[in-house]
mmCIF file of C-alpha atoms in Angstrom:
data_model
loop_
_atom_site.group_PDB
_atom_site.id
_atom_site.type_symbol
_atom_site.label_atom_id
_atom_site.label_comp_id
_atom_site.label_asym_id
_atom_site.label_seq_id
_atom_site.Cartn_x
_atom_site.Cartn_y
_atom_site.Cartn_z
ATOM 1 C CA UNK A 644 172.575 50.437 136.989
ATOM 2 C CA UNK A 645 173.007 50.871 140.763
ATOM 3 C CA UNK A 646 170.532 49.547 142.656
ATOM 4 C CA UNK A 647 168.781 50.369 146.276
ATOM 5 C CA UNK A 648 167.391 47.938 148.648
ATOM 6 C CA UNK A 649 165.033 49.695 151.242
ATOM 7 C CA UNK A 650 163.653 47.399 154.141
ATOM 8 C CA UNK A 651 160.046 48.587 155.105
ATOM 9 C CA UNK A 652 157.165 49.326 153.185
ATOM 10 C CA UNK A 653 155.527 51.619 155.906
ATOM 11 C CA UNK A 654 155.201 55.150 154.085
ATOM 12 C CA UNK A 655 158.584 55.997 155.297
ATOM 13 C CA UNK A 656 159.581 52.603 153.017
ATOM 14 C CA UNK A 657 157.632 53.449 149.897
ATOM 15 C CA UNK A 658 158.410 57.436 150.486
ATOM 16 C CA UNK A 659 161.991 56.905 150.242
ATOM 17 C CA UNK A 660 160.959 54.252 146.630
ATOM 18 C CA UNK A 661 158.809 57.447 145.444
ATOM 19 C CA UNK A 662 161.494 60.178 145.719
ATOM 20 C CA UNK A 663 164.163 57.358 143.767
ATOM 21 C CA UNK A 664 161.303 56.925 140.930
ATOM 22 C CA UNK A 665 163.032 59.161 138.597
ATOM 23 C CA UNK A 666 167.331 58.423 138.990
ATOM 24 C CA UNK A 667 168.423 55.260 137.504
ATOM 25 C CA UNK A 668 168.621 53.295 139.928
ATOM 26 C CA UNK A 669 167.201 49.839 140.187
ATOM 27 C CA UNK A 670 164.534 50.152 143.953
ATOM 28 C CA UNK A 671 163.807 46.798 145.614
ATOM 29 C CA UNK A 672 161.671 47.399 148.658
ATOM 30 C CA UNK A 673 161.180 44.230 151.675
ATOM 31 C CA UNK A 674 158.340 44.109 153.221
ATOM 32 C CA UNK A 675 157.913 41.471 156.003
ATOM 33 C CA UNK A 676 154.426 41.447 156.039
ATOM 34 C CA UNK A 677 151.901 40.268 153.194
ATOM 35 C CA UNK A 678 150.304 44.552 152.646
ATOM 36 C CA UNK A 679 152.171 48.208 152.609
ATOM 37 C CA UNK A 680 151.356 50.666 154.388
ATOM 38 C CA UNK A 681 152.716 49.942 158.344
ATOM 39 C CA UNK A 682 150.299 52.124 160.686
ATOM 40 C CA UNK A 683 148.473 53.695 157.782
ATOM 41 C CA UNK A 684 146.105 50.512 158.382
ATOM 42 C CA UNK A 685 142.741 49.985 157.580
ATOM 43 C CA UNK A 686 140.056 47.536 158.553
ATOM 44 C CA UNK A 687 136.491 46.665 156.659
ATOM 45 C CA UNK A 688 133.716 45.342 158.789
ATOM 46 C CA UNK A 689 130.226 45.251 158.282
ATOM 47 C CA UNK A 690 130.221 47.575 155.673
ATOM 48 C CA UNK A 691 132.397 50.167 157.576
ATOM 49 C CA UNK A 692 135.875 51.065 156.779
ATOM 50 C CA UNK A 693 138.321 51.884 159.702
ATOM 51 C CA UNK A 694 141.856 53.317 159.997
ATOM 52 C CA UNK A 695 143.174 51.156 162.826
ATOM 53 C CA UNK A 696 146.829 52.318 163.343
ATOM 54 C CA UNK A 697 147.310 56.128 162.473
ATOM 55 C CA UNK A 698 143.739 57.975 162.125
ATOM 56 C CA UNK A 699 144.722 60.315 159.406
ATOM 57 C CA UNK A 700 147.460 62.388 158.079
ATOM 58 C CA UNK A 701 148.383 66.037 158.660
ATOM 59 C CA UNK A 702 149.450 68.500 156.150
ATOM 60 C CA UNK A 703 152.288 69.044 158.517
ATOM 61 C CA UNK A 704 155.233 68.989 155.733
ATOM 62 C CA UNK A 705 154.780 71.163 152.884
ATOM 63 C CA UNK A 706 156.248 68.264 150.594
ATOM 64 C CA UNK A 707 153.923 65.503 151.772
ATOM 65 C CA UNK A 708 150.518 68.180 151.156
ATOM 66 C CA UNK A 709 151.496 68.828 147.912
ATOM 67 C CA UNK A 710 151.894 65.064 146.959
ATOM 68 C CA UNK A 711 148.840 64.245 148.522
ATOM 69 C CA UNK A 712 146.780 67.278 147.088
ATOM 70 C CA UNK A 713 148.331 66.175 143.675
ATOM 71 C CA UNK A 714 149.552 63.129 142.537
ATOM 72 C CA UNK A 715 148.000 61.133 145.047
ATOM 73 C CA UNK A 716 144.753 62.951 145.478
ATOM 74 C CA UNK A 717 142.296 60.373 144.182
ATOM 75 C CA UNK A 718 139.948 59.318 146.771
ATOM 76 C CA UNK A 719 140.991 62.005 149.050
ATOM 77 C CA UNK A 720 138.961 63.046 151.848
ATOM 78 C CA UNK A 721 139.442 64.934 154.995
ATOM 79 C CA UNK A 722 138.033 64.229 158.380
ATOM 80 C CA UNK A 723 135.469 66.091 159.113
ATOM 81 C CA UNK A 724 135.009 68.125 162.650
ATOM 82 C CA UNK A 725 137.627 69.598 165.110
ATOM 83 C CA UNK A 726 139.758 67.646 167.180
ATOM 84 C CA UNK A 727 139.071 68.555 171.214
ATOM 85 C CA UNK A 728 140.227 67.453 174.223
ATOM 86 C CA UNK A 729 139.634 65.561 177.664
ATOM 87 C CA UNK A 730 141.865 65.504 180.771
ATOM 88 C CA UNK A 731 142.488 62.674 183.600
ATOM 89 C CA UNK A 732 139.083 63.359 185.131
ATOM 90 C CA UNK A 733 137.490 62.999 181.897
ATOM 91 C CA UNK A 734 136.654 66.597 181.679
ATOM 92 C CA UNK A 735 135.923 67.637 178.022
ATOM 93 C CA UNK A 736 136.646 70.844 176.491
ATOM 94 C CA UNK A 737 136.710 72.479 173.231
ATOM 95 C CA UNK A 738 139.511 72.499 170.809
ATOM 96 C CA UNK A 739 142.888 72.513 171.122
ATOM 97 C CA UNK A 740 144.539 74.770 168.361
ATOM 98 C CA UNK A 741 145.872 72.779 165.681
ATOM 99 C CA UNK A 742 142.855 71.791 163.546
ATOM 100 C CA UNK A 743 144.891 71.758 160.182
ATOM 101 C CA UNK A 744 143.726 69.045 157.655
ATOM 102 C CA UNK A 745 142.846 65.615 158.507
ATOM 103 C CA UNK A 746 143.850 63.629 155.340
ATOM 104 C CA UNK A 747 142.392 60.050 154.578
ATOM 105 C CA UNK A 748 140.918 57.955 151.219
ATOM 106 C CA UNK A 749 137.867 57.509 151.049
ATOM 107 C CA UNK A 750 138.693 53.365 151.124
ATOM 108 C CA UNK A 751 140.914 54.130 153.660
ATOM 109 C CA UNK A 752 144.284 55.486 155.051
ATOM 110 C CA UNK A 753 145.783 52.262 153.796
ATOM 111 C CA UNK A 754 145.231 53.740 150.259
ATOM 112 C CA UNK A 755 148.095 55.640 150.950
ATOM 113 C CA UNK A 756 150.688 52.668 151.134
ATOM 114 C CA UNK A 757 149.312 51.729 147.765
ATOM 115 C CA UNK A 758 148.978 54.314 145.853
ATOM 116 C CA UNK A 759 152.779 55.368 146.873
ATOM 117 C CA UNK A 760 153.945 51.358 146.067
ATOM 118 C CA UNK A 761 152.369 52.020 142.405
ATOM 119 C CA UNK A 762 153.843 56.001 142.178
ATOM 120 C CA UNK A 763 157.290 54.177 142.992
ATOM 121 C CA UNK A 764 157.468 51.632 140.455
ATOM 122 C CA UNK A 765 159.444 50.156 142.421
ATOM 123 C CA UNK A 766 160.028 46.116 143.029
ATOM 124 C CA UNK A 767 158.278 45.803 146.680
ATOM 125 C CA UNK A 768 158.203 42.321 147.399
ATOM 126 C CA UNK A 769 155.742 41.438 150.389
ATOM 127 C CA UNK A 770 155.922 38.285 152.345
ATOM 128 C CA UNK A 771 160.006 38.935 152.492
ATOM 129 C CA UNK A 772 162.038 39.129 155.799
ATOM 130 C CA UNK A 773 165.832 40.400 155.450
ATOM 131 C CA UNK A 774 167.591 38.654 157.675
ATOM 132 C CA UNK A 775 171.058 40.087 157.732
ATOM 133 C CA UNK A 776 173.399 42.913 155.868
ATOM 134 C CA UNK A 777 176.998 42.164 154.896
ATOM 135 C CA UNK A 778 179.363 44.588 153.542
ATOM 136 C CA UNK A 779 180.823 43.268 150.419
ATOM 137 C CA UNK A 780 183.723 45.066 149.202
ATOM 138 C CA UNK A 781 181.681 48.640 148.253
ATOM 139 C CA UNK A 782 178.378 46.742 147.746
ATOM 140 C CA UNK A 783 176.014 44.895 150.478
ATOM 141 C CA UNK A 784 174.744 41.364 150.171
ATOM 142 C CA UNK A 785 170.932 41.819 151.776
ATOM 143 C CA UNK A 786 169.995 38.244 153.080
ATOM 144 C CA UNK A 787 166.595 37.629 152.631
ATOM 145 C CA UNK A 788 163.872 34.930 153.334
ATOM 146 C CA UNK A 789 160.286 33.828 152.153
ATOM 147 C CA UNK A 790 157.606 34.469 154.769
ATOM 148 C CA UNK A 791 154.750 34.164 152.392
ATOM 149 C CA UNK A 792 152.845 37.458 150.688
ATOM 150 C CA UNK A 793 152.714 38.065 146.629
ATOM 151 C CA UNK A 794 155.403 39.317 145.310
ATOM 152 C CA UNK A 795 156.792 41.884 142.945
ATOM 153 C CA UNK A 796 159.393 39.724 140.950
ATOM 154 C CA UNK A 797 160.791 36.354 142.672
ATOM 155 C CA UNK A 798 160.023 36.526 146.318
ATOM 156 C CA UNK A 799 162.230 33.183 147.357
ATOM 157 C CA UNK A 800 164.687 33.746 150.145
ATOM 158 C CA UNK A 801 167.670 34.952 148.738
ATOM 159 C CA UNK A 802 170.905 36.971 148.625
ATOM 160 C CA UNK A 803 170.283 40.538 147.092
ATOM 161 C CA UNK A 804 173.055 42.539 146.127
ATOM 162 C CA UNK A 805 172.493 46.720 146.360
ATOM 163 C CA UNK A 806 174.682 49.471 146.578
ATOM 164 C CA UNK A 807 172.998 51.511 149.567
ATOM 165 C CA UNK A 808 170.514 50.530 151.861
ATOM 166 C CA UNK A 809 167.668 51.867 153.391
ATOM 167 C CA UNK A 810 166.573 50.689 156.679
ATOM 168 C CA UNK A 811 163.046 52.025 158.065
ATOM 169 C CA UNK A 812 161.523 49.310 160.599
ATOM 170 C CA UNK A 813 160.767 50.632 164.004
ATOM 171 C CA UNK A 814 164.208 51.764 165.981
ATOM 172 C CA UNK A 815 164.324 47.950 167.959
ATOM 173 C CA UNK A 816 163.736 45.912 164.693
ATOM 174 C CA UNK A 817 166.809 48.133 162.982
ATOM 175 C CA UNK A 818 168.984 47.739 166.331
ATOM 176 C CA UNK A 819 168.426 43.651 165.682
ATOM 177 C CA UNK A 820 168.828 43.829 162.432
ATOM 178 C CA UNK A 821 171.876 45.774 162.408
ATOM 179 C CA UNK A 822 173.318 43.506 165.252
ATOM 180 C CA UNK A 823 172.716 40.318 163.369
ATOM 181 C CA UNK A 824 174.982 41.862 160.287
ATOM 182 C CA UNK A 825 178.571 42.337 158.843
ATOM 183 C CA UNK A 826 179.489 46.244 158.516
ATOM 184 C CA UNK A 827 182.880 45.786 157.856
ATOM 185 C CA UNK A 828 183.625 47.877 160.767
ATOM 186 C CA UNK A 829 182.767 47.286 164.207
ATOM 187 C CA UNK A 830 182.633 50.665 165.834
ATOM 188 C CA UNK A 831 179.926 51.518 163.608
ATOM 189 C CA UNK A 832 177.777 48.391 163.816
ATOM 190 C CA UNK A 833 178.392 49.570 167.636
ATOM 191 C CA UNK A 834 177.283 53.141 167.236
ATOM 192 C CA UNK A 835 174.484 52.406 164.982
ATOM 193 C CA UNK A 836 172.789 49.591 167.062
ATOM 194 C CA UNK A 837 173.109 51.905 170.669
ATOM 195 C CA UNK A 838 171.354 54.880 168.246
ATOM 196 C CA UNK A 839 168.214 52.478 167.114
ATOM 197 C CA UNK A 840 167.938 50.370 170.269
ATOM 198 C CA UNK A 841 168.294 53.712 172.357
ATOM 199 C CA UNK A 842 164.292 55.059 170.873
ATOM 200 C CA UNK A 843 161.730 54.380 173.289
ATOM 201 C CA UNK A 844 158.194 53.386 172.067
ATOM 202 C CA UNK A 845 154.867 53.363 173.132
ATOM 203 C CA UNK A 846 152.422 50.566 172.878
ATOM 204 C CA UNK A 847 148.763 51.154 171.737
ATOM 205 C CA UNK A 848 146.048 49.364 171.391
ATOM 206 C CA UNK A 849 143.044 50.177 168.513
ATOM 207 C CA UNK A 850 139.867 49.407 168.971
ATOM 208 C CA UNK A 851 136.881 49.976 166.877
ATOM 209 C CA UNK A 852 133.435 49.657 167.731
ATOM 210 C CA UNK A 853 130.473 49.563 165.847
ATOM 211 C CA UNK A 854 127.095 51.294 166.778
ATOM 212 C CA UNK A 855 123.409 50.395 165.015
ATOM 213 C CA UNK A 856 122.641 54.539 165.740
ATOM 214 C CA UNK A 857 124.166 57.530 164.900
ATOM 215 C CA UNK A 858 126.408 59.570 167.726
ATOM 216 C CA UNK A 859 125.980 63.502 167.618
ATOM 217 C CA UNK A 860 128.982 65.307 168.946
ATOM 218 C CA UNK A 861 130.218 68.444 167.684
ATOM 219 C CA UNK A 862 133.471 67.137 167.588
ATOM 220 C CA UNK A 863 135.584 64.502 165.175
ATOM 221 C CA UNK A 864 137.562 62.897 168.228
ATOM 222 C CA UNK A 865 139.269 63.847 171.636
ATOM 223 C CA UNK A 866 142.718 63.255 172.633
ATOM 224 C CA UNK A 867 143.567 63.138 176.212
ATOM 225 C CA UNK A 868 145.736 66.338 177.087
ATOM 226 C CA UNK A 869 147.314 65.586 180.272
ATOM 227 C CA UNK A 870 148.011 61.869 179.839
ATOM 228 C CA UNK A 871 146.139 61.411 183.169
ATOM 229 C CA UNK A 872 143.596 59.322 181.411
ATOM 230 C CA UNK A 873 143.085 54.901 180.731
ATOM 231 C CA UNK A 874 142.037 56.255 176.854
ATOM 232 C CA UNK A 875 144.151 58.428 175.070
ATOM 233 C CA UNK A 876 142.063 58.910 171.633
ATOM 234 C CA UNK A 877 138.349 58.469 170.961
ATOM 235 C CA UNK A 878 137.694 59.381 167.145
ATOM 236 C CA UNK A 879 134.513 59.442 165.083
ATOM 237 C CA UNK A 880 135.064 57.337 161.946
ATOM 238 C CA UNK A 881 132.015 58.464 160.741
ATOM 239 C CA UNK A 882 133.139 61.965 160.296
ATOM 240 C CA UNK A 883 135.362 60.695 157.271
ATOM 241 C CA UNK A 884 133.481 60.447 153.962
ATOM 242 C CA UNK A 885 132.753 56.929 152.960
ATOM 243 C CA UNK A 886 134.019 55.206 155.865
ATOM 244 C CA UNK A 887 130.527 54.440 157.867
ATOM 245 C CA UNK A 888 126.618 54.093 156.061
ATOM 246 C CA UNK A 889 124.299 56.681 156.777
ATOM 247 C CA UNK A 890 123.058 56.229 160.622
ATOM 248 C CA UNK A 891 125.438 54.217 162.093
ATOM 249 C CA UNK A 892 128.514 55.278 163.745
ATOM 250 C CA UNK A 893 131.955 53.645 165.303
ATOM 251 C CA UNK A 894 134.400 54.722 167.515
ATOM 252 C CA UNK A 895 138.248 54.313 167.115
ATOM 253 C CA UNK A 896 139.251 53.959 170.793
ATOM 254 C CA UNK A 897 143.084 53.852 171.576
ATOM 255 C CA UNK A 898 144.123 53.203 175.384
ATOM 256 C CA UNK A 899 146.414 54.653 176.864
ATOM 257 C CA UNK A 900 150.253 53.190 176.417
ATOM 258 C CA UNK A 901 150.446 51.846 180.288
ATOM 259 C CA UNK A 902 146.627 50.481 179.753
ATOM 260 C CA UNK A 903 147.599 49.285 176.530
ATOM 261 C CA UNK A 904 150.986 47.666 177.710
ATOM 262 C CA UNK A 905 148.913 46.164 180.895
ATOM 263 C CA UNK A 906 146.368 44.679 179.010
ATOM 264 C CA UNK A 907 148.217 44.070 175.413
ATOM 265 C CA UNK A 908 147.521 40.005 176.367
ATOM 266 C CA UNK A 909 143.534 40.339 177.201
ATOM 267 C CA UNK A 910 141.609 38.578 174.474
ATOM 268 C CA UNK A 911 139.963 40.729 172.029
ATOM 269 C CA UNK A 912 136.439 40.166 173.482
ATOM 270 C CA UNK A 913 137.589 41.417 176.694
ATOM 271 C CA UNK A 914 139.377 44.627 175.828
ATOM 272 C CA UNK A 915 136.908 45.782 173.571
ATOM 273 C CA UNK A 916 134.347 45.634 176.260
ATOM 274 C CA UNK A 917 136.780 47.618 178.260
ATOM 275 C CA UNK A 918 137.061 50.261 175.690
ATOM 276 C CA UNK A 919 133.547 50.647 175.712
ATOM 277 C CA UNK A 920 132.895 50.696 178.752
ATOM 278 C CA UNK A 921 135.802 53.251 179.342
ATOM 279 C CA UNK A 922 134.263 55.095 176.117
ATOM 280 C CA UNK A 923 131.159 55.261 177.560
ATOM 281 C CA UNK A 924 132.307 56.372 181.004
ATOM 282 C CA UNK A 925 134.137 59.457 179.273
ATOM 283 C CA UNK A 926 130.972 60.259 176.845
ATOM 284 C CA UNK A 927 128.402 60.596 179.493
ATOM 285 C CA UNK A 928 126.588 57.652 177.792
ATOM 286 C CA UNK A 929 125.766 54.513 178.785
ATOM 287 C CA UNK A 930 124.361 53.180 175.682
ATOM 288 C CA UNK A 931 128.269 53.260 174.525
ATOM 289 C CA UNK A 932 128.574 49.508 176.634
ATOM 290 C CA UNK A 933 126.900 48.217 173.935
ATOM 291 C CA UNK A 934 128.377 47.701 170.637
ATOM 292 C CA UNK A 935 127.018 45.573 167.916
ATOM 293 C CA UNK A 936 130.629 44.697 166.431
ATOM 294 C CA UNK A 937 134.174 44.707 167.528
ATOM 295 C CA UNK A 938 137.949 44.453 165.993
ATOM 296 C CA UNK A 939 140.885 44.984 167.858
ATOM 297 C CA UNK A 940 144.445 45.837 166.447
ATOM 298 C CA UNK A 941 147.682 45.651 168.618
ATOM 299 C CA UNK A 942 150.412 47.889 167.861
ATOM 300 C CA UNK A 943 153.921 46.707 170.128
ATOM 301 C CA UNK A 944 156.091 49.231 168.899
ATOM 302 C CA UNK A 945 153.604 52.263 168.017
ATOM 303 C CA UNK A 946 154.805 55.322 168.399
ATOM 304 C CA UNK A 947 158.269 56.757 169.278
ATOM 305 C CA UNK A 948 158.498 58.858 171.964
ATOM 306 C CA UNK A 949 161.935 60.795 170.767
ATOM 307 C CA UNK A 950 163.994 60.189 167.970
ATOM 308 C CA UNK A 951 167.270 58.723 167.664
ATOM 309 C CA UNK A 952 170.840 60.323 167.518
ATOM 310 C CA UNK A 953 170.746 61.804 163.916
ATOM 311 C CA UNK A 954 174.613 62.364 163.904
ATOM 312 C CA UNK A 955 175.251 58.462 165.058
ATOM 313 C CA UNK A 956 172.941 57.520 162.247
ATOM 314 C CA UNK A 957 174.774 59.396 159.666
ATOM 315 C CA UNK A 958 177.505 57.796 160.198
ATOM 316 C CA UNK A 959 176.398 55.313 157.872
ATOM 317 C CA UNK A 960 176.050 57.127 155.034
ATOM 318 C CA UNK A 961 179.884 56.518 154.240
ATOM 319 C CA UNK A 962 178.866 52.826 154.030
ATOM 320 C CA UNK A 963 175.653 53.068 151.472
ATOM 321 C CA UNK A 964 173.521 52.598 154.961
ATOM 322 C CA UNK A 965 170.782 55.041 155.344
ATOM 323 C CA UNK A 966 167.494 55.221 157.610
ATOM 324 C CA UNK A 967 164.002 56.422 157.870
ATOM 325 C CA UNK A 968 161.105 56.907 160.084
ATOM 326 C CA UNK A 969 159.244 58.518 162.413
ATOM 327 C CA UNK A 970 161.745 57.063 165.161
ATOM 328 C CA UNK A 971 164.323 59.352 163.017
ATOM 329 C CA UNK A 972 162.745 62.485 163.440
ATOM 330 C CA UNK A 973 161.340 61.945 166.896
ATOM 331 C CA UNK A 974 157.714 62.401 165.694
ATOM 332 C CA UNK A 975 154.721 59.743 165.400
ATOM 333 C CA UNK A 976 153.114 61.118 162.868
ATOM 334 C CA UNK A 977 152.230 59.944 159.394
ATOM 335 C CA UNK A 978 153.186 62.878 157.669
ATOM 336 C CA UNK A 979 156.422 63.065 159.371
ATOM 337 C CA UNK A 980 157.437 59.517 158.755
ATOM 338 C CA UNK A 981 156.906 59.938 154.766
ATOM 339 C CA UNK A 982 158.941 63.026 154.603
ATOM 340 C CA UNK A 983 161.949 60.798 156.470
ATOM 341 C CA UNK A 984 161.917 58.795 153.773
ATOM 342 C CA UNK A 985 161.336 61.524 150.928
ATOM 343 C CA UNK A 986 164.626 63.112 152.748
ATOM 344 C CA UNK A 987 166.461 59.291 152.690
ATOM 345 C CA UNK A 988 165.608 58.760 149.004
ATOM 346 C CA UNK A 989 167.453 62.620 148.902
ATOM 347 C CA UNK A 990 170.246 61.360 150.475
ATOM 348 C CA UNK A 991 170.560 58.374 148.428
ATOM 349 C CA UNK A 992 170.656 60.067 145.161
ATOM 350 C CA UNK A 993 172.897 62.457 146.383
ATOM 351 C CA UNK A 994 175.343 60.702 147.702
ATOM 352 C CA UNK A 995 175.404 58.288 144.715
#
């Protein structure tokens, strides 16, 4: 039985585990940290539940709607309310043309990770860095290690052996990966690394906010247009189903990536009273200073601003190497970055 080692269990991770779930192969999935998911994050706070990293995904990919409308529909729930916009002077206006659905769980986005870890049925072991690739002859030895997390199986550090690989960590964390291993051939260690390391990112912050009162706006959130502006999203979490009790409301404010990058360091007390105040500045209200809760979420590598050299990366396909992500396709969304991996977990099978 061959099996398939994929690093990352952001969707792009578990997307590439879903699309192997009927070959024969044998799917181990790494995940460094101790959940799934990546952006599709989700805080609980006083009874509220918040998607901190992406807000919600779009039926941008005919693939990922119909897996979400189907086998992962339960809890679905769509945000409710157009999206509109805001320029550098803080200038609101209404709509801005691509008010398609606004997909999250009724738990939370993070639902996604998990319900795509148990479609898999795939091994994903949390808590587990890899550490380094080797080529072995026509198979890879995946060095692992033990960073704590529960497990799937036996989660000690150790030496994995897989015959293709798919890497799906933001385009840096692959370049250092890929730097720190054995290819077997230099020129494409070379090629590969320049390709990753080469995608630039944006930093965001996410900060929520929790009100005692209800805000009426005809609007789910506002994105900033120009990229003139210190805040680049202000969303309504209450205009998702389930996610905030009757009367209360809280923002989901994301700075801008300079504002974000500037202040990354601030202590969460003092950039959520920044937010609001910033928040408050752009809604006309003043009563927006004061919140009665706060959590803050940092995000180093969010969001790729272009994608990465598609022909460099396929260069190792020849070696079992594969890759996934929105830094692959050049597009920071959530529905983009599952369809990278449902086309990796393609390529795998197809080139087995």
């Amino acid at each position: 039985m061959p099996t398939v080692a994929i690093v990352g269990a952001g969707v792009a991770g578990l997307g590439a585990a879903y699309r192997l779930r009927e070959t024969d192969a044998e799917v181990i999935v790494f995940e460094r940290r101790e959940s799934v998911g990546g952006r599709a994050a989700t805080r609980r706070r006083n009874g509220c539940t918040v998607d901190v990293g992406a807000n919600y995904c779009k039926d941008g990919d005919d693939r990922v709607a119909r897996l979400l409308r189907e086998e992962l529909s339960d809890g679905l729930v769509e945000a409710d309310g157009p999206v509109w916009t805001f320029d550098a002077d803080g200038e609101i206006s209404e709509g801005r043309g691509d008010d398609g659905s606004k997909w999250t769980y009724r738990e939370g986005l993070a639902a996604l990770g998990d319900r795509l870890r148990a479609a898999s049925d795939a091994a994903v072991r949390t808590g587990t860095e890899v550490t380094g690739l080797a080529r072995d002859g026509d198979r890879w030895r995946v060095e692992t290690r033990d960073v704590g997390g529960s497990v799937d199986g036996d989660g000690d550090g150790a030496t994995v052996r897989a015959d293709a690989v798919v890497l799906t960590p933001p385009g840096p964390t692959t370049a250092d990966l890929l730097a720190d291993s054995e290819l077997g051939d230099d020129g494409l260690r070379s090629t590969l690394v320049e390709a990753a390391s080469a995608v630039p990112y944006r930093t965001i912050l996410s900060v929520a906010l929790g009100y005692g009162d209800r805000i009426e706006a005809p609007y789910y959130a506002l994105v900033n247009a120009d990229k003139g502006h210190d805040l680049g999203w202000v969303a309504r979490e209450e205009c998702k189903p389930g996610h905030v009790p009757d009367g209360e409301s809280v923002l989901v404010v994301q700075p801008a990536p300079e504002w974000s990058r500037r202040r990354y360091d601030d202590t969460d007390d003092e950039l959520a009273a920044a937010a609001a105040e910033r928040a408050a500045d752009l809604l006309d209200d003043t009563a927006r200073e004061r919140f009665d809760w706060a959590e803050v979420v940092r995000w180093r590598e969010a969001l790729p601003d272009a994608g990465a050299d598609r022909e460099a990366l396929d260069r190792g396909a020849d070696a079992g190497l594969f890759f996934a992500g929105d830094w692959v396709v050049g597009e920071g969304r959530l529905h983009a970055a599952l369809a990278s991996g449902l086309d990796a977990g393609d390529r795998v099978d197809a080139d087995r």
